[in-house]
Amino acid sequence: MTIGYDAKHIVCDNTGLGSYGRTLVNDLAGTVPPNVTLNLYAPERGESVLRRQITPRQDVKFVYPSAGINAVAKALWRTHGIVADLVRDGVKLYHGLSGELPIGIKEAGIKTVVTVHDLIFMRHPEWYSWIERKVHAWKFRKTCLEADRIIAISECTKRDVMLYGDVPASKIDVIYQSCGTRYKMREGEKKMQEVHTDYMLPERYVVSVGTVEERKNVLLAVKAMRLLPEDVSLVVVGRSTPYCEKVKRYVAQNGLARRVMFLHNVPVDDLPAIYQMAEACVCPSRYEGFGLPVIEAIQSGLPVVACTGSCLEEAGGNATLYVSPDDVYGMADAMKQVLKGAPGRDGRIAAGRQYVARFENNDVARHVLSVYDELING
């Protein structure tokens, strides 16, 4: 039997959606029966460093459209033309890993599962342009009609799918994102020194990981730095957006230039060391579908401070401290409680590691396989 996957983000995305797909496929490949093949359908080859994160196996292969097609044709292939290739390859079930399914797949008789990560474009439309809202909403509603089953990566996302998609609870399975165990592995001293030197990291710092955009709300953590000890810095790791310039202006205007560092385009191989040399992690996002950096930080041995209002409480459990996304003083107080030497810090780290074990590796794969089995075998 052949199962197909939307692999665009697997080969092109170094952040959340890509990580979800790569980790899930690797977990599934080690769990599925020997007669099952996993086909990864991508509109292009993407980045070799990301493709290599898929463990080489005979029963896992990438499938691309015809060579030489342009960007428009690649997009059309992913949203419609791929169906002919799925039929050609004998795909029995197709899993859309990033909230989308190709048009016409239901009529082709292929069983479908789709993972919905978040509906931020509906929950917070103010963060999107008019055309982005319209396109995302159309795709979402079309996908709700096409999908046989929907996987939500958190209870928060399930509630949003029910609310905005008018989807019954019985059609939705909550399966938390698999996170692997890469961040639990301690980096060697040589790697640590190289990363510390290459990025000129401060001796004491709190790390924040994620695209530097308005939704991620890193300005809250920056403002809190004015209330923290002078020898503690904030290292912000993530892709820059226009919002980043707003944050940098605040940093410059408030004398924080020596205490707030921005790192863009950080290779994934360097990120574990950056986490592990930090004292704590802060995730001040206003809204997330899951909150992967919370789990990565906890796996790295860090206590975490996050914000209320979405799913971060599900990601971090009771060991993480939570504050309102507009509470500067609350954020500063929480950050002080997770710095080295703070009472209860070690206990939070241990409790956090125990909590996030539920997100690691094959447990998630088995849950996903049970959804597949129910669809295929009834």
Coordinates of C-alpha atoms in Angstrom, one line a residue:
M1 CA 0.0 0.0 0.0
T2 CA 1.2 3.5 -0.8
I3 CA 0.5 6.6 1.4
G4 CA 1.1 10.0 -0.1
Y5 CA 2.1 13.2 1.7
D6 CA 2.2 16.9 0.8
A7 CA 6.0 17.4 1.1
K8 CA 6.3 21.1 0.1
H9 CA 7.2 22.3 3.6
I10 CA 9.4 19.2 4.2
V11 CA 11.8 20.3 1.5
C12 CA 11.4 24.1 1.7
D13 CA 10.6 25.1 5.3
N14 CA 13.1 25.2 8.1
T15 CA 10.5 26.2 10.7
G16 CA 7.4 24.7 12.2
L17 CA 5.5 23.2 9.3
G18 CA 8.6 21.7 7.9
S19 CA 9.7 20.3 11.2
Y20 CA 6.3 18.8 11.7
G21 CA 6.4 17.0 8.4
R22 CA 9.9 15.7 8.6
T23 CA 9.6 14.4 12.2
L24 CA 6.2 12.8 11.5
V25 CA 7.4 11.0 8.3
N26 CA 10.6 9.7 10.1
D27 CA 8.5 8.4 13.0
L28 CA 5.9 6.8 10.7
A29 CA 8.6 5.2 8.5
G30 CA 9.9 3.3 11.5
T31 CA 6.4 2.2 12.6
V32 CA 4.4 1.3 9.5
P33 CA 4.1 -2.3 8.4
P34 CA 6.8 -3.6 5.9
N35 CA 4.4 -3.5 2.9
V36 CA 3.7 0.2 3.2
T37 CA 5.5 2.8 1.1
L38 CA 5.5 6.5 1.9
N39 CA 5.6 8.9 -1.1
L40 CA 6.6 12.5 -0.4
Y41 CA 5.1 14.7 -3.1
A42 CA 6.9 18.1 -3.4
P43 CA 6.6 20.7 -6.2
E44 CA 10.4 21.1 -6.2
R45 CA 13.5 19.6 -4.7
G46 CA 13.9 22.4 -2.2
E47 CA 16.9 22.5 0.1
S48 CA 19.3 19.5 0.3
V49 CA 19.9 20.1 4.0
L50 CA 16.2 19.7 4.7
R51 CA 15.8 16.7 2.4
R52 CA 18.7 15.0 4.2
Q53 CA 16.7 15.2 7.5
I54 CA 14.4 12.5 6.1
T55 CA 16.1 9.2 7.1
P56 CA 17.0 7.3 4.0
R57 CA 14.8 4.2 3.6
Q58 CA 13.7 2.0 0.7
D59 CA 10.1 2.5 1.6
V60 CA 10.3 6.4 1.6
K61 CA 10.7 8.3 -1.6
F62 CA 10.3 11.8 -3.0
V63 CA 8.1 12.4 -6.0
Y64 CA 8.4 15.6 -8.1
P65 CA 6.4 17.0 -11.0
S66 CA 7.9 17.0 -14.5
A67 CA 11.2 18.8 -14.8
G68 CA 11.4 22.3 -16.1
I69 CA 7.9 23.6 -15.1
N70 CA 7.8 27.2 -13.8
A71 CA 6.6 28.5 -10.4
V72 CA 3.0 29.0 -11.4
A73 CA 2.8 25.4 -12.8
K74 CA 4.4 24.0 -9.6
A75 CA 1.7 25.8 -7.5
L76 CA -1.1 24.5 -9.8
W77 CA 0.4 21.0 -9.6
R78 CA 0.3 21.0 -5.8
T79 CA -3.3 22.3 -5.7
H80 CA -4.8 20.2 -8.6
G81 CA -2.4 18.4 -11.0
I82 CA -1.0 16.2 -8.2
V83 CA -4.2 14.2 -8.1
A84 CA -3.3 12.5 -11.5
D85 CA 0.1 11.5 -10.1
L86 CA -1.5 10.1 -6.9
V87 CA -3.8 7.9 -9.0
R88 CA -0.9 6.9 -11.3
D89 CA 1.1 5.8 -8.2
G90 CA -1.7 3.9 -6.6
V91 CA -1.9 6.1 -3.5
K92 CA -4.7 4.8 -1.3
L93 CA -4.5 7.6 1.3
Y94 CA -3.1 11.1 1.1
H95 CA -2.1 13.2 4.1
G96 CA -2.0 17.0 3.7
L97 CA 0.5 18.0 6.4
S98 CA -0.1 21.8 6.3
G99 CA -3.8 22.4 6.3
E100 CA -4.4 21.9 2.5
L101 CA -5.7 19.1 0.2
P102 CA -5.6 19.1 -3.6
I103 CA -8.8 19.9 -5.4
G104 CA -10.5 16.9 -6.9
I105 CA -8.9 14.3 -4.6
K106 CA -12.2 13.2 -3.1
E107 CA -13.7 12.6 -6.6
A108 CA -10.6 10.5 -7.4
G109 CA -11.6 8.1 -4.6
I110 CA -8.5 8.6 -2.5
K111 CA -8.9 8.7 1.3
T112 CA -7.7 11.9 2.9
V113 CA -6.4 13.2 6.2
V114 CA -5.3 16.8 6.7
T115 CA -3.4 18.3 9.6
V116 CA -4.6 21.8 10.7
H117 CA -2.0 23.6 12.7
D118 CA -3.8 26.8 13.4
L119 CA -6.5 29.2 12.1
I120 CA -4.7 32.4 13.0
F121 CA -5.9 34.1 9.8
M122 CA -9.5 33.7 11.0
R123 CA -8.8 34.2 14.7
H124 CA -6.7 37.3 14.2
P125 CA -7.4 38.6 10.7
E126 CA -5.7 41.9 11.6
W127 CA -2.4 40.3 11.0
Y128 CA -3.1 39.4 7.4
S129 CA -3.8 41.3 4.2
W130 CA -7.3 41.1 2.6
I131 CA -6.2 38.8 -0.2
E132 CA -4.3 36.5 2.3
R133 CA -7.4 36.2 4.4
K134 CA -9.6 35.4 1.4
V135 CA -7.3 32.8 -0.1
H136 CA -6.6 31.1 3.3
A137 CA -10.3 31.0 4.2
W138 CA -11.3 29.6 0.8
K139 CA -8.6 26.8 1.1
F140 CA -9.6 26.0 4.6
R141 CA -13.3 25.6 3.8
K142 CA -12.6 23.6 0.7
T143 CA -10.3 21.3 2.7
C144 CA -13.0 20.8 5.4
L145 CA -15.3 19.5 2.6
E146 CA -12.6 17.3 1.0
A147 CA -11.1 15.7 4.1
D148 CA -12.3 12.4 5.5
R149 CA -10.5 13.1 8.8
I150 CA -8.9 16.2 10.3
I151 CA -6.0 16.1 12.7
A152 CA -5.7 19.2 15.0
I153 CA -2.4 19.6 16.7
S154 CA -4.0 21.0 19.9
E155 CA -7.3 21.3 21.6
C156 CA -7.1 25.0 20.9
T157 CA -6.9 24.3 17.2
K158 CA -9.7 21.7 17.4
R159 CA -12.0 24.4 18.9
D160 CA -11.2 26.8 16.1
V161 CA -11.8 24.2 13.4
M162 CA -15.2 23.4 14.9
L163 CA -16.0 27.1 15.2
Y164 CA -14.8 28.5 11.8
G165 CA -15.2 25.4 9.7
D166 CA -18.5 24.2 11.1
V167 CA -16.9 20.7 11.5
P168 CA -18.4 18.2 14.0
A169 CA -16.1 17.1 16.8
S170 CA -16.5 13.5 15.6
K171 CA -14.5 14.3 12.5
I172 CA -11.5 15.7 14.3
D173 CA -8.7 13.9 16.1
V174 CA -6.4 15.9 18.4
I175 CA -2.9 14.5 18.0
Y176 CA -0.1 16.6 19.4
Q177 CA 2.9 17.4 17.2
S178 CA 5.8 15.0 17.4
C179 CA 9.0 16.7 18.3
G180 CA 11.7 14.0 18.1
T181 CA 14.5 14.0 20.6
R182 CA 17.2 15.9 18.8
Y183 CA 17.2 18.7 21.4
K184 CA 17.6 16.3 24.3
M185 CA 21.1 15.3 23.0
R186 CA 23.8 17.4 24.7
E187 CA 26.1 19.1 22.3
G188 CA 29.9 18.6 22.7
E189 CA 32.1 21.2 24.3
K190 CA 33.8 21.9 21.0
K191 CA 30.5 22.6 19.2
M192 CA 29.4 24.8 22.1
Q193 CA 32.5 26.9 21.9
E194 CA 32.3 27.3 18.2
V195 CA 28.7 28.5 18.3
H196 CA 29.4 30.8 21.2
T197 CA 32.3 32.4 19.3
D198 CA 30.7 32.5 15.9
Y199 CA 27.6 34.3 17.1
M200 CA 29.5 36.3 19.9
L201 CA 26.9 35.2 22.4
P202 CA 26.7 36.9 25.8
E203 CA 27.7 35.0 28.9
R204 CA 24.2 35.1 30.4
Y205 CA 21.1 35.1 28.2
V206 CA 17.5 34.2 27.7
V207 CA 16.6 32.9 24.3
S208 CA 13.5 33.5 22.2
V209 CA 13.1 31.4 19.0
G210 CA 10.6 32.1 16.2
T211 CA 9.9 34.4 13.3
V212 CA 10.2 38.0 14.5
E213 CA 6.7 39.1 13.5
E214 CA 3.9 40.9 15.3
R215 CA 2.1 37.8 16.3
K216 CA 5.2 36.4 18.1
N217 CA 5.2 39.5 20.3
V218 CA 8.9 39.5 21.2
L219 CA 8.7 43.2 22.0
L220 CA 7.1 42.2 25.3
A221 CA 10.3 40.3 26.3
V222 CA 12.4 43.2 25.1
K223 CA 10.5 45.6 27.3
A224 CA 10.9 43.3 30.3
M225 CA 14.6 43.4 29.9
R226 CA 14.7 46.9 31.4
L227 CA 13.5 45.3 34.7
L228 CA 16.0 42.4 34.7
P229 CA 19.6 42.3 36.0
E230 CA 22.1 44.2 33.8
D231 CA 24.2 41.2 33.1
V232 CA 21.3 39.2 31.5
S233 CA 20.8 39.6 27.8
L234 CA 18.1 38.5 25.4
V235 CA 19.0 36.5 22.2
V236 CA 16.2 36.6 19.6
V237 CA 16.6 33.9 16.9
G238 CA 14.4 33.9 13.9
R239 CA 13.6 35.3 10.4
S240 CA 13.2 39.1 10.2
T241 CA 10.0 40.9 9.1
P242 CA 9.1 44.6 9.1
Y243 CA 8.0 44.1 12.7
C244 CA 11.6 43.4 13.6
E245 CA 12.6 46.9 12.7
K246 CA 10.0 48.2 15.1
V247 CA 11.5 46.1 17.9
K248 CA 15.0 47.2 16.9
R249 CA 14.0 50.9 17.1
Y250 CA 12.7 50.3 20.7
V251 CA 16.0 48.6 21.6
A252 CA 18.0 51.6 20.3
Q253 CA 15.8 54.2 21.9
N254 CA 15.9 52.6 25.3
G255 CA 19.6 51.8 25.6
L256 CA 19.2 48.1 25.2
A257 CA 21.5 47.6 22.2
R258 CA 24.2 45.8 24.3
R259 CA 21.6 43.5 25.9
V260 CA 19.3 42.4 23.0
M261 CA 20.8 40.4 20.1
F262 CA 19.1 39.4 16.9
L263 CA 20.2 36.3 15.0
H264 CA 18.7 35.7 11.6
N265 CA 19.2 32.7 9.2
V266 CA 20.6 30.5 11.9
P267 CA 21.3 26.9 10.6
V268 CA 19.3 24.2 12.3
D269 CA 22.5 22.5 13.3
D270 CA 23.5 25.5 15.5
L271 CA 20.1 25.9 17.3
P272 CA 20.5 23.1 19.9
A273 CA 23.8 24.7 21.2
I274 CA 22.1 28.2 21.3
Y275 CA 19.3 26.7 23.4
Q276 CA 21.7 24.7 25.7
M277 CA 23.9 27.7 26.5
A278 CA 20.9 29.9 27.5
E279 CA 19.6 30.2 31.1
A280 CA 15.9 30.1 30.0
C281 CA 13.6 30.5 27.1
V282 CA 10.8 33.0 26.6
C283 CA 7.9 32.5 24.2
P284 CA 5.8 35.7 24.3
S285 CA 3.6 34.8 21.3
R286 CA 0.0 36.1 21.3
Y287 CA -1.2 33.1 19.4
E288 CA 0.1 29.7 18.3
G289 CA -1.4 26.5 17.0
F290 CA 1.1 24.4 19.0
G291 CA 4.3 26.1 20.3
L292 CA 7.2 24.0 19.2
P293 CA 9.9 26.2 20.6
V294 CA 8.5 25.7 24.1
I295 CA 9.0 21.9 23.8
E296 CA 12.5 22.3 22.1
A297 CA 13.6 24.6 25.0
I298 CA 12.3 22.2 27.6
Q299 CA 14.0 19.3 25.9
S300 CA 17.2 21.4 25.9
G301 CA 17.0 21.6 29.7
L302 CA 15.6 25.1 30.0
P303 CA 12.8 26.5 32.1
V304 CA 10.3 28.5 30.0
V305 CA 8.1 31.6 30.3
A306 CA 5.2 31.8 27.8
C307 CA 2.0 33.8 27.2
T308 CA -1.6 32.9 27.8
G309 CA -4.3 33.0 25.2
S310 CA -3.7 30.1 22.8
C311 CA -2.2 26.6 23.1
L312 CA 1.1 27.3 24.8
E313 CA -0.3 26.0 28.1
E314 CA -0.8 22.7 26.3
A315 CA 2.7 22.7 25.0
G316 CA 4.4 23.6 28.3
G317 CA 2.2 22.1 31.0
N318 CA 2.3 23.2 34.6
A319 CA 6.1 23.5 34.8
T320 CA 6.1 26.6 32.5
L321 CA 5.2 30.0 33.8
Y322 CA 2.5 32.0 31.9
V323 CA 1.7 35.7 31.7
S324 CA -0.6 37.9 29.8
P325 CA 0.8 38.9 26.4
D326 CA 0.5 42.6 27.4
D327 CA 1.9 42.4 30.9
V328 CA 5.5 43.7 30.9
Y329 CA 5.9 43.6 34.7
G330 CA 4.4 40.1 34.9
M331 CA 6.9 39.0 32.1
A332 CA 9.8 40.5 33.9
D333 CA 8.8 38.8 37.2
A334 CA 8.4 35.4 35.5
M335 CA 11.8 35.7 33.7
K336 CA 13.5 36.5 37.1
Q337 CA 12.0 33.2 38.4
V338 CA 13.7 31.1 35.8
L339 CA 17.2 32.6 35.8
K340 CA 20.0 30.5 37.4
G341 CA 19.9 30.6 41.1
A342 CA 16.1 31.3 41.3
P343 CA 14.3 29.0 43.8
G344 CA 12.4 26.1 42.2
R345 CA 14.2 26.4 38.9
D346 CA 15.7 22.9 38.8
G347 CA 12.3 21.5 39.8
R348 CA 10.6 23.3 36.8
I349 CA 13.2 21.9 34.4
A350 CA 12.7 18.3 35.7
A351 CA 8.9 18.6 35.6
G352 CA 9.0 20.1 32.1
R353 CA 11.0 17.3 30.7
Q354 CA 8.7 14.7 32.2
Y355 CA 5.7 16.6 30.7
V356 CA 7.0 16.9 27.1
A357 CA 7.8 13.2 26.9
R358 CA 4.2 12.8 25.6
F359 CA 5.2 14.6 22.4
E360 CA 8.2 12.5 21.5
N361 CA 8.5 10.2 18.6
N362 CA 6.6 7.0 18.0
D363 CA 3.6 7.6 20.3
V364 CA 2.5 10.3 17.9
A365 CA 3.1 8.0 14.9
R366 CA 1.0 5.3 16.4
H367 CA -1.9 7.7 16.9
V368 CA -1.7 8.9 13.3
L369 CA -1.5 5.3 12.0
S370 CA -4.7 4.5 14.0
V371 CA -6.5 7.3 12.0
Y372 CA -5.1 5.8 8.8
D373 CA -6.2 2.3 9.7
E374 CA -9.7 3.4 10.6
L375 CA -10.1 5.2 7.2
I376 CA -8.7 2.4 5.1
N377 CA -10.1 -0.6 6.9
G378 CA -13.2 0.9 8.5

